[in-house]
N, CA, C and O atoms as a DFTB+ gen file, in Angstrom:
560 C
 N C O
     1  1      13.601      15.898     -15.500
     2  2      13.337      15.000     -16.495
     3  2      13.612      13.612     -16.140
     4  3      14.694      13.423     -15.583
     5  1      12.841      12.572     -16.350
     6  2      12.817      11.324     -16.046
     7  2      13.510      10.490     -17.082
     8  3      13.343      10.774     -18.268
     9  1      14.259       9.506     -16.740
    10  2      14.954       8.571     -17.726
    11  2      14.155       7.190     -17.749
    12  3      14.708       6.141     -18.078
    13  1      12.926       7.259     -17.407
    14  2      12.297       6.037     -17.339
    15  2      11.928       5.456     -18.597
    16  3      11.591       6.138     -19.565
    17  1      11.989       4.135     -18.597
    18  2      11.715       3.240     -19.860
    19  2      10.360       2.632     -19.690
    20  3       9.933       2.428     -18.554
    21  1       9.639       2.323     -20.779
    22  2       8.520       1.656     -20.765
    23  2       8.643       0.194     -20.896
    24  3       9.349      -0.254     -21.800
    25  1       7.974      -0.665     -20.013
    26  2       8.030      -2.021     -19.782
    27  2       6.507      -2.511     -19.848
    28  3       5.660      -1.968     -19.139
    29  1       6.206      -3.500     -20.674
    30  2       5.065      -4.101     -20.828
    31  2       4.886      -5.210     -19.817
    32  3       5.871      -5.783     -19.351
    33  1       3.577      -5.544     -19.447
    34  2       3.409      -6.712     -18.576
    35  2       1.865      -7.079     -18.556
    36  3       0.991      -6.412     -19.108
    37  1       1.671      -8.228     -17.844
    38  2       0.362      -8.724     -17.817
    39  2       0.452      -9.757     -16.595
    40  3       1.470     -10.152     -16.026
    41  1      -0.997     -10.115     -16.323
    42  2      -1.140     -11.197     -15.442
    43  2      -1.301     -12.516     -15.999
    44  3      -1.463     -12.563     -17.219
    45  1      -1.289     -13.617     -15.340
    46  2      -1.261     -14.954     -15.728
    47  2      -2.185     -15.228     -16.841
    48  3      -1.740     -15.737     -17.870
    49  1      -3.564     -14.904     -16.716
    50  2      -4.568     -15.065     -17.522
    51  2      -4.591     -14.139     -18.835
    52  3      -5.148     -14.505     -19.870
    53  1      -3.987     -13.007     -18.709
    54  2      -4.042     -12.088     -19.749
    55  2      -5.052     -10.951     -19.744
    56  3      -5.025     -10.017     -20.545
    57  1      -6.048     -11.129     -18.663
    58  2      -7.146     -10.065     -18.566
    59  2      -6.609      -8.770     -18.308
    60  3      -7.079      -7.777     -18.864
    61  1      -5.459      -8.697     -17.335
    62  2      -4.931      -7.334     -17.088
    63  2      -3.569      -7.098     -17.963
    64  3      -2.608      -7.841     -17.763
    65  1      -3.506      -6.152     -18.846
    66  2      -2.411      -5.885     -19.474
    67  2      -1.982      -4.437     -19.253
    68  3      -2.865      -3.581     -19.316
    69  1      -0.746      -4.073     -19.005
    70  2      -0.315      -2.662     -18.660
    71  2       1.134      -2.316     -19.279
    72  3       1.986      -3.092     -19.712
    73  1       1.144      -1.136     -19.199
    74  2       2.481      -0.475     -19.579
    75  2       2.955       0.229     -18.309
    76  3       2.102       0.835     -17.662
    77  1       4.280       0.218     -17.858
    78  2       4.630       0.804     -16.696
    79  2       6.130       1.589     -16.952
    80  3       7.048       1.064     -17.582
    81  1       6.182       2.713     -16.445
    82  2       7.346       3.405     -16.742
    83  2       8.336       3.046     -15.545
    84  3       7.828       3.194     -14.433
    85  1       9.471       2.664     -15.567
    86  2      10.410       2.242     -14.711
    87  2      11.839       3.022     -15.029
    88  3      12.281       3.123     -16.174
    89  1      12.465       3.534     -13.913
    90  2      13.537       4.291     -14.180
    91  2      14.632       3.468     -14.105
    92  3      15.574       3.610     -14.884
    93  1      14.614       2.550     -13.182
    94  2      15.777       1.528     -12.928
    95  2      15.488       0.082     -13.035
    96  3      14.439      -0.365     -12.571
    97  1      16.330      -0.652     -13.602
    98  2      16.208      -2.188     -13.865
    99  2      16.614      -2.762     -12.486
   100  3      17.421      -3.691     -12.484
   101  1      16.182      -2.346     -11.442
   102  2      16.426      -2.787     -10.014
   103  2      15.286      -3.308      -9.455
   104  3      14.236      -2.738      -9.754
   105  1      15.229      -4.332      -8.652
   106  2      14.025      -4.756      -7.870
   107  2      14.600      -4.934      -6.439
   108  3      15.793      -4.976      -6.137
   109  1      13.559      -5.029      -5.642
   110  2      13.530      -5.141      -4.222
   111  2      12.662      -6.347      -3.734
   112  3      11.676      -6.702      -4.380
   113  1      13.014      -6.911      -2.685
   114  2      12.258      -8.110      -2.272
   115  2      11.797      -7.786      -1.027
   116  3      12.625      -7.354      -0.224
   117  1      10.391      -7.927      -0.614
   118  2       9.868      -7.679       0.580
   119  2       9.479      -8.824       1.316
   120  3       8.702      -9.657       0.850
   121  1      10.056      -8.916       2.608
   122  2       9.716     -10.208       3.371
   123  2       8.838      -9.919       4.578
   124  3       8.825     -10.694       5.534
   125  1       8.012      -8.671       4.538
   126  2       7.077      -8.498       5.541
   127  2       5.923      -9.758       5.506
   128  3       5.644     -10.423       4.508
   129  1       5.402      -9.887       6.703
   130  2       4.283     -10.957       6.698
   131  2       3.160     -10.765       5.903
   132  3       2.616     -11.774       5.455
   133  1       2.640      -9.517       5.601
   134  2       1.611      -9.292       4.630
   135  2       1.940      -9.602       3.222
   136  3       1.147     -10.196       2.492
   137  1       3.252      -9.151       2.792
   138  2       3.619      -9.467       1.460
   139  2       3.794     -10.929       1.263
   140  3       3.491     -11.426       0.178
   141  1       4.263     -11.656       2.236
   142  2       4.487     -13.098       2.093
   143  2       3.043     -13.677       2.098
   144  3       2.905     -14.631       1.332
   145  1       2.146     -13.373       2.665
   146  2       0.859     -13.831       2.854
   147  2       0.045     -13.603       1.497
   148  3      -0.640     -14.499       1.003
   149  1       0.188     -12.207       0.878
   150  2      -0.493     -11.933      -0.165
   151  2       0.056     -12.574      -1.507
   152  3      -0.689     -12.958      -2.408
   153  1       1.277     -12.641      -1.540
   154  2       2.005     -13.111      -2.828
   155  2       2.278     -14.553      -2.781
   156  3       2.610     -15.078      -3.844
   157  1       2.187     -15.352      -1.625
   158  2       2.465     -16.569      -1.507
   159  2       3.852     -16.867      -1.370
   160  3       4.245     -18.027      -1.490
   161  1       4.733     -15.795      -1.098
   162  2       6.015     -15.934      -0.939
   163  2       6.641     -14.567      -0.631
   164  3       6.075     -13.806       0.154
   165  1       7.842     -14.222      -1.255
   166  2       8.457     -12.985      -1.184
   167  2       7.856     -12.213      -2.278
   168  3       7.416     -12.749      -3.295
   169  1       7.841     -10.921      -2.055
   170  2       7.142     -10.080      -3.305
   171  2       8.364      -9.332      -3.872
   172  3       9.071      -8.631      -3.148
   173  1       8.590      -9.499      -5.179
   174  2       9.591      -8.971      -5.924
   175  2       9.188      -7.816      -6.524
   176  3       8.231      -7.992      -7.277
   177  1       9.606      -6.643      -6.449
   178  2       8.894      -5.444      -6.895
   179  2       9.987      -4.339      -7.330
   180  3      11.077      -4.182      -6.779
   181  1       9.497      -3.615      -8.407
   182  2      10.254      -2.537      -8.980
   183  2       9.309      -1.159      -8.652
   184  3       8.082      -1.144      -8.554
   185  1      10.107      -0.169      -8.530
   186  2       9.454       1.156      -8.223
   187  2       9.145       1.766      -9.624
   188  3       9.961       2.086     -10.487
   189  1       7.624       1.865      -9.664
   190  2       7.129       2.363     -11.224
   191  2       6.756       3.947     -10.967
   192  3       6.203       4.379      -9.956
   193  1       7.095       4.560     -11.878
   194  2       6.574       5.976     -12.024
   195  2       5.337       6.246     -12.315
   196  3       4.701       7.138     -11.756
   197  1       4.782       5.327     -13.424
   198  2       3.415       5.400     -14.004
   199  2       3.107       3.971     -14.522
   200  3       3.969       3.248     -15.021
   201  1       1.860       3.637     -14.367
   202  2       1.425       2.462     -14.557
   203  2       0.063       2.686     -15.489
   204  3      -0.878       3.346     -15.048
   205  1       0.038       2.189     -16.578
   206  2      -1.341       2.527     -17.365
   207  2      -1.829       1.049     -17.837
   208  3      -1.205       0.342     -18.629
   209  1      -3.040       0.715     -17.217
   210  2      -3.707      -0.491     -17.431
   211  2      -4.590      -0.326     -18.701
   212  3      -5.246       0.699     -18.887
   213  1      -4.583      -1.390     -19.582
   214  2      -5.408      -1.253     -20.779
   215  2      -7.135      -1.408     -20.304
   216  3      -8.072      -0.853     -20.877
   217  1      -7.204      -2.139     -19.341
   218  2      -8.771      -2.270     -18.695
   219  2      -8.682      -2.276     -17.178
   220  3      -8.604      -3.291     -16.486
   221  1      -8.703      -1.086     -16.766
   222  2      -8.613      -0.957     -15.089
   223  2      -9.707      -1.556     -14.633
   224  3      -9.617      -1.747     -13.420
   225  1     -10.762      -1.954     -15.124
   226  2     -11.983      -2.743     -14.452
   227  2     -11.528      -4.172     -14.184
   228  3     -12.150      -4.834     -13.353
   229  1     -10.521      -4.676     -14.807
   230  2     -10.017      -5.906     -14.384
   231  2      -9.228      -6.004     -13.165
   232  3      -8.880      -7.081     -12.680
   233  1      -8.959      -4.897     -12.692
   234  2      -7.907      -4.830     -11.477
   235  2      -8.760      -4.685     -10.272
   236  3      -9.624      -3.814     -10.171
   237  1      -8.496      -5.549      -9.383
   238  2      -8.992      -5.462      -8.147
   239  2      -8.072      -4.783      -7.179
   240  3      -6.849      -4.790      -7.324
   241  1      -8.694      -4.199      -6.190
   242  2      -7.904      -3.492      -5.198
   243  2      -8.348      -3.709      -3.762
   244  3      -9.488      -3.510      -3.343
   245  1      -7.206      -4.184      -2.991
   246  2      -7.502      -4.338      -1.448
   247  2      -6.875      -3.586      -0.678
   248  3      -5.648      -3.673      -0.643
   249  1      -7.577      -2.634       0.154
   250  2      -6.996      -1.756       1.163
   251  2      -6.451      -2.519       2.216
   252  3      -7.258      -2.976       3.026
   253  1      -5.094      -2.784       2.396
   254  2      -4.495      -3.742       3.348
   255  2      -3.974      -2.887       4.487
   256  3      -3.484      -3.450       5.466
   257  1      -4.039      -1.674       4.430
   258  2      -3.663      -0.878       5.725
   259  2      -4.345       0.581       5.484
   260  3      -5.101       0.878       4.559
   261  1      -3.918       1.374       6.487
   262  2      -4.379       2.809       6.366
   263  2      -3.727       3.537       5.283
   264  3      -4.245       4.524       4.760
   265  1      -2.464       3.003       4.900
   266  2      -1.758       3.850       3.943
   267  2      -1.543       3.169       2.731
   268  3      -1.065       3.786       1.780
   269  1      -1.856       1.888       2.633
   270  2      -1.437       1.083       1.236
   271  2      -2.616       0.157       0.761
   272  3      -3.443      -0.340       1.527
   273  1      -2.587      -0.001      -0.532
   274  2      -3.354      -1.046      -1.047
   275  2      -2.668      -1.970      -2.019
   276  3      -1.588      -1.653      -2.519
   277  1      -3.258      -3.081      -2.292
   278  2      -2.787      -4.204      -3.061
   279  2      -3.602      -4.380      -4.223
   280  3      -4.820      -4.424      -4.052
   281  1      -3.116      -4.492      -5.417
   282  2      -3.763      -4.695      -6.574
   283  2      -3.610      -6.115      -7.198
   284  3      -2.552      -6.734      -7.088
   285  1      -4.601      -6.575      -7.799
   286  2      -4.565      -7.944      -8.310
   287  2      -5.399      -8.132      -9.451
   288  3      -6.305      -7.329      -9.677
   289  1      -5.171      -9.188     -10.252
   290  2      -6.169      -9.497     -11.280
   291  2      -7.457     -10.021     -10.792
   292  3      -7.385     -10.990     -10.037
   293  1      -8.603      -9.566     -11.081
   294  2      -9.909     -10.109     -10.590
   295  2     -10.198     -11.413     -11.198
   296  3     -11.037     -12.094     -10.609
   297  1      -9.636     -11.920     -12.319
   298  2      -9.997     -13.060     -12.798
   299  2      -9.070     -14.324     -12.307
   300  3      -9.579     -15.362     -11.883
   301  1      -7.759     -14.139     -12.404
   302  2      -6.866     -15.159     -11.934
   303  2      -6.175     -14.885     -10.776
   304  3      -5.401     -15.756     -10.382
   305  1      -6.302     -13.683     -10.030
   306  2      -5.683     -13.587      -8.895
   307  2      -4.231     -13.051      -8.825
   308  3      -3.802     -12.667      -7.737
   309  1      -3.476     -13.009      -9.900
   310  2      -2.220     -12.519     -10.035
   311  2      -1.896     -11.310      -9.226
   312  3      -2.513     -10.270      -9.457
   313  1      -0.950     -11.355      -8.267
   314  2      -0.261     -10.188      -7.604
   315  2       0.277      -9.262      -8.594
   316  3       1.167      -9.655      -9.348
   317  1      -0.237      -7.900      -8.677
   318  2       0.325      -6.918      -9.544
   319  2       1.101      -5.799      -8.836
   320  3       2.213      -5.486      -9.261
   321  1       0.629      -5.259      -7.907
   322  2       1.476      -4.166      -7.260
   323  2       0.795      -3.816      -5.987
   324  3      -0.391      -4.035      -5.742
   325  1       1.804      -3.154      -5.068
   326  2       1.425      -2.281      -3.924
   327  2       1.348      -1.077      -4.330
   328  3       2.093      -0.798      -5.269
   329  1       0.514      -0.056      -3.824
   330  2       0.612       1.228      -4.027
   331  2       0.184       1.916      -2.784
   332  3      -0.589       1.350      -2.012
   333  1       0.730       3.330      -2.504
   334  2       0.377       4.041      -1.439
   335  2      -0.960       4.671      -1.794
   336  3      -1.173       5.125      -2.919
   337  1      -1.854       4.690      -0.816
   338  2      -3.083       5.257      -1.033
   339  2      -2.881       6.822      -1.473
   340  3      -3.698       7.354      -2.225
   341  1      -1.824       7.479      -0.995
   342  2      -1.739       8.871      -1.404
   343  2      -1.176       9.118      -2.817
   344  3      -1.119      10.241      -3.318
   345  1      -0.749       7.947      -3.447
   346  2      -0.310       8.027      -4.825
   347  2       1.093       8.213      -4.908
   348  3       1.630       8.347      -6.007
   349  1       1.799       8.236      -3.744
   350  2       3.314       8.692      -3.716
   351  2       4.224       7.478      -4.169
   352  3       5.394       7.652      -4.510
   353  1       3.642       6.300      -4.151
   354  2       4.615       5.080      -4.368
   355  2       3.866       3.957      -5.124
   356  3       2.730       3.671      -4.746
   357  1       4.342       3.397      -6.011
   358  2       3.926       2.181      -6.671
   359  2       4.888       1.065      -6.874
   360  3       5.797       1.244      -7.684
   361  1       4.802      -0.058      -6.241
   362  2       5.748      -0.959      -6.293
   363  2       5.171      -2.267      -7.174
   364  3       4.414      -3.112      -6.696
   365  1       5.603      -2.270      -8.360
   366  2       5.028      -3.087      -9.345
   367  2       5.721      -4.655      -9.299
   368  3       6.946      -4.750      -9.371
   369  1       4.960      -5.742      -9.187
   370  2       5.420      -7.099      -9.137
   371  2       6.256      -7.165     -10.411
   372  3       5.743      -6.987     -11.516
   373  1       7.564      -7.426     -10.238
   374  2       8.469      -7.682     -11.454
   375  2       8.073      -8.916     -12.194
   376  3       8.153      -8.812     -13.418
   377  1       7.643     -10.121     -11.698
   378  2       7.372     -11.225     -12.435
   379  2       6.318     -11.160     -13.364
   380  3       6.036     -12.050     -14.166
   381  1       5.619      -9.849     -13.203
   382  2       4.521      -9.738     -14.300
   383  2       5.077      -8.995     -15.401
   384  3       4.248      -8.827     -16.295
   385  1       6.104      -8.544     -15.609
   386  2       6.790      -7.990     -16.612
   387  2       7.306      -8.940     -17.844
   388  3       7.836     -10.019     -17.578
   389  1       7.148      -8.539     -19.110
   390  2       7.505      -9.408     -20.123
   391  2       9.122      -9.591     -20.046
   392  3       9.674     -10.651     -20.340
   393  1       9.826      -8.399     -19.604
   394  2      11.236      -8.371     -19.386
   395  2      11.644      -8.604     -18.280
   396  3      12.678      -7.990     -18.017
   397  1      11.220      -9.320     -17.406
   398  2      11.513      -9.479     -15.887
   399  2      12.966      -9.933     -15.563
   400  3      13.597      -9.681     -14.537
   401  1      13.353     -10.626     -16.601
   402  2      14.635     -11.131     -16.311
   403  2      15.845     -10.105     -16.501
   404  3      17.011     -10.417     -16.259
   405  1      15.444      -8.851     -16.957
   406  2      16.367      -7.741     -17.099
   407  2      16.596      -7.059     -15.673
   408  3      17.480      -6.209     -15.575
   409  1      15.826      -7.407     -14.569
   410  2      15.971      -6.688     -13.390
   411  2      17.048      -7.443     -12.418
   412  3      17.108      -8.670     -12.344
   413  1      17.817      -6.631     -11.748
   414  2      18.810      -7.248     -10.903
   415  2      18.179      -6.888      -9.383
   416  3      17.717      -5.778      -9.119
   417  1      18.229      -7.882      -8.533
   418  2      18.063      -7.934      -7.140
   419  2      18.867      -7.096      -6.551
   420  3      20.053      -7.427      -6.559
   421  1      18.547      -5.949      -5.956
   422  2      19.384      -5.038      -5.165
   423  2      19.194      -4.746      -3.668
   424  3      20.109      -4.359      -2.940
   425  1      18.004      -4.951      -3.294
   426  2      17.394      -4.703      -1.920
   427  2      16.487      -5.739      -1.357
   428  3      15.699      -6.383      -2.051
   429  1      16.634      -5.879      -0.029
   430  2      15.940      -6.647       0.661
   431  2      14.972      -5.764       1.856
   432  3      15.658      -5.162       2.681
   433  1      13.898      -5.674       1.969
   434  2      13.272      -4.714       2.920
   435  2      12.322      -5.786       3.970
   436  3      11.928      -6.913       3.668
   437  1      12.134      -5.161       5.085
   438  2      11.629      -6.029       6.236
   439  2      12.453      -7.307       6.480
   440  3      11.915      -8.370       6.792
   441  1      13.728      -7.164       6.331
   442  2      14.652      -8.187       6.571
   443  2      14.430      -8.625       7.885
   444  3      14.640      -9.825       8.066
   445  1      14.067      -7.978       8.828
   446  2      13.724      -8.465      10.119
   447  2      12.725      -9.490      10.320
   448  3      12.750     -10.260      11.280
   449  1      11.728      -9.498       9.291
   450  2      10.543     -10.212       9.211
   451  2      10.840     -11.622       8.338
   452  3       9.998     -12.515       8.246
   453  1      12.021     -11.674       7.782
   454  2      12.416     -12.711       6.920
   455  2      12.329     -14.032       7.633
   456  3      12.926     -14.046       8.710
   457  1      11.714     -15.164       7.278
   458  2      11.813     -16.235       7.901
   459  2      13.174     -16.967       7.891
   460  3      13.933     -16.785       6.939
   461  1      13.493     -17.728       8.838
   462  2      14.814     -18.480       8.836
   463  2      14.828     -19.631       7.881
   464  3      15.895     -20.219       7.708
   465  1      13.681     -20.037       7.201
   466  2      13.711     -21.117       6.185
   467  2      14.240     -20.801       4.880
   468  3      14.234     -21.702       4.041
   469  1      14.696     -19.667       4.577
   470  2      15.319     -19.308       3.240
   471  2      16.345     -18.096       3.517
   472  3      16.323     -17.318       4.471
   473  1      17.177     -18.132       2.522
   474  2      18.205     -17.014       2.277
   475  2      18.211     -16.908       0.814
   476  3      17.874     -17.772       0.006
   477  1      18.693     -15.579       0.566
   478  2      19.119     -15.246      -0.924
   479  2      20.644     -15.219      -1.088
   480  3      21.436     -14.814      -0.238
   481  1      20.933     -15.687      -2.251
   482  2      22.542     -15.623      -2.356
   483  2      23.116     -14.316      -2.892
   484  3      24.333     -14.129      -2.907
   485  1      22.338     -13.514      -3.284
   486  2      22.714     -11.926      -3.684
   487  2      23.298     -11.231      -2.461
   488  3      22.928     -11.416      -1.302
   489  1      24.189     -10.466      -2.840
   490  2      24.516      -9.325      -1.730
   491  2      23.692      -8.297      -2.055
   492  3      23.644      -7.881      -3.212
   493  1      23.017      -7.821      -1.153
   494  2      21.908      -6.572      -1.313
   495  2      21.897      -5.716      -0.020
   496  3      22.398      -6.068       1.048
   497  1      21.242      -4.517      -0.266
   498  2      21.139      -3.660       0.671
   499  2      19.838      -4.200       1.572
   500  3      18.748      -4.469       1.067
   501  1      20.076      -4.285       2.667
   502  2      19.098      -4.903       3.691
   503  2      18.554      -3.786       4.641
   504  3      19.317      -3.109       5.330
   505  1      17.225      -3.631       4.644
   506  2      16.481      -2.677       5.505
   507  2      15.494      -3.523       6.501
   508  3      14.969      -4.582       6.157
   509  1      15.347      -3.023       7.554
   510  2      14.455      -3.410       8.530
   511  2      13.303      -2.672       8.357
   512  3      13.352      -1.594       7.765
   513  1      12.038      -3.215       8.900
   514  2      10.861      -2.511       8.649
   515  2      10.867      -1.086       9.288
   516  3      10.221      -0.204       8.722
   517  1      11.586      -0.792      10.484
   518  2      11.796       0.592      11.033
   519  2      12.487       1.450      10.066
   520  3      12.135       2.619       9.906
   521  1      13.522       0.888       9.372
   522  2      14.186       1.690       8.257
   523  2      13.269       2.017       7.095
   524  3      13.307       3.119       6.548
   525  1      12.497       1.112       6.747
   526  2      11.522       1.308       5.680
   527  2      10.569       2.350       5.838
   528  3      10.338       3.189       4.967
   529  1       9.965       2.293       7.051
   530  2       8.973       3.388       7.428
   531  2       9.528       4.714       7.566
   532  3       8.921       5.752       7.306
   533  1      10.839       4.617       8.033
   534  2      11.355       5.973       8.292
   535  2      11.500       6.678       6.648
   536  3      11.201       7.848       6.405
   537  1      11.882       5.955       5.892
   538  2      12.149       6.525       4.432
   539  2      10.782       7.222       3.994
   540  3      10.826       8.289       3.382
   541  1       9.568       6.614       4.310
   542  2       8.419       7.039       3.913
   543  2       7.710       8.353       4.895
   544  3       6.725       9.026       4.593
   545  1       8.380       8.438       5.886
   546  2       7.780       9.325       7.035
   547  2       7.906      10.955       6.496
   548  3       8.940      11.425       6.021
   549  1       6.919      11.534       6.637
   550  2       6.939      13.093       6.493
   551  2       8.092      13.838       7.137
   552  3       8.285      13.546       8.317
   553  1       8.850      14.689       6.628
   554  2       9.870      15.327       7.237
   555  2       9.374      16.178       8.467
   556  3       8.363      16.880       8.453
   557  1      10.188      16.022       9.481
   558  2       9.629      16.692      10.768
   559  2      10.040      18.240      11.073
   560  3       9.617      18.804      12.082
């Protein structure tokens, strides 16, 4: 049984509204080159167990790789989430949540792709790209 809590959120213009079930008030930041280009900076995300959109027709989907897709508001372009094409993982953009300030930064992923032009002050768990992909690899 999940201990997930419901969190409401929306895009900048309000065309996309949703409720997400999130178990931990923790977020990770992704430094990979695709996330930085897509979000205009670092991508701050929380793992969501379930996301229900009020009007899914307002959500654009871009297949950014063979395994993942990036979702955004079709009207204002707000970055909403990254999700696995197989449905196994959804990383919701924490800044879109109404209660985003309740989330603690705990992890940095693709730390090996982080530019030298910035550093975060928090002490976090840091994972390289190889370590991240290993977490999602099917058991051998």
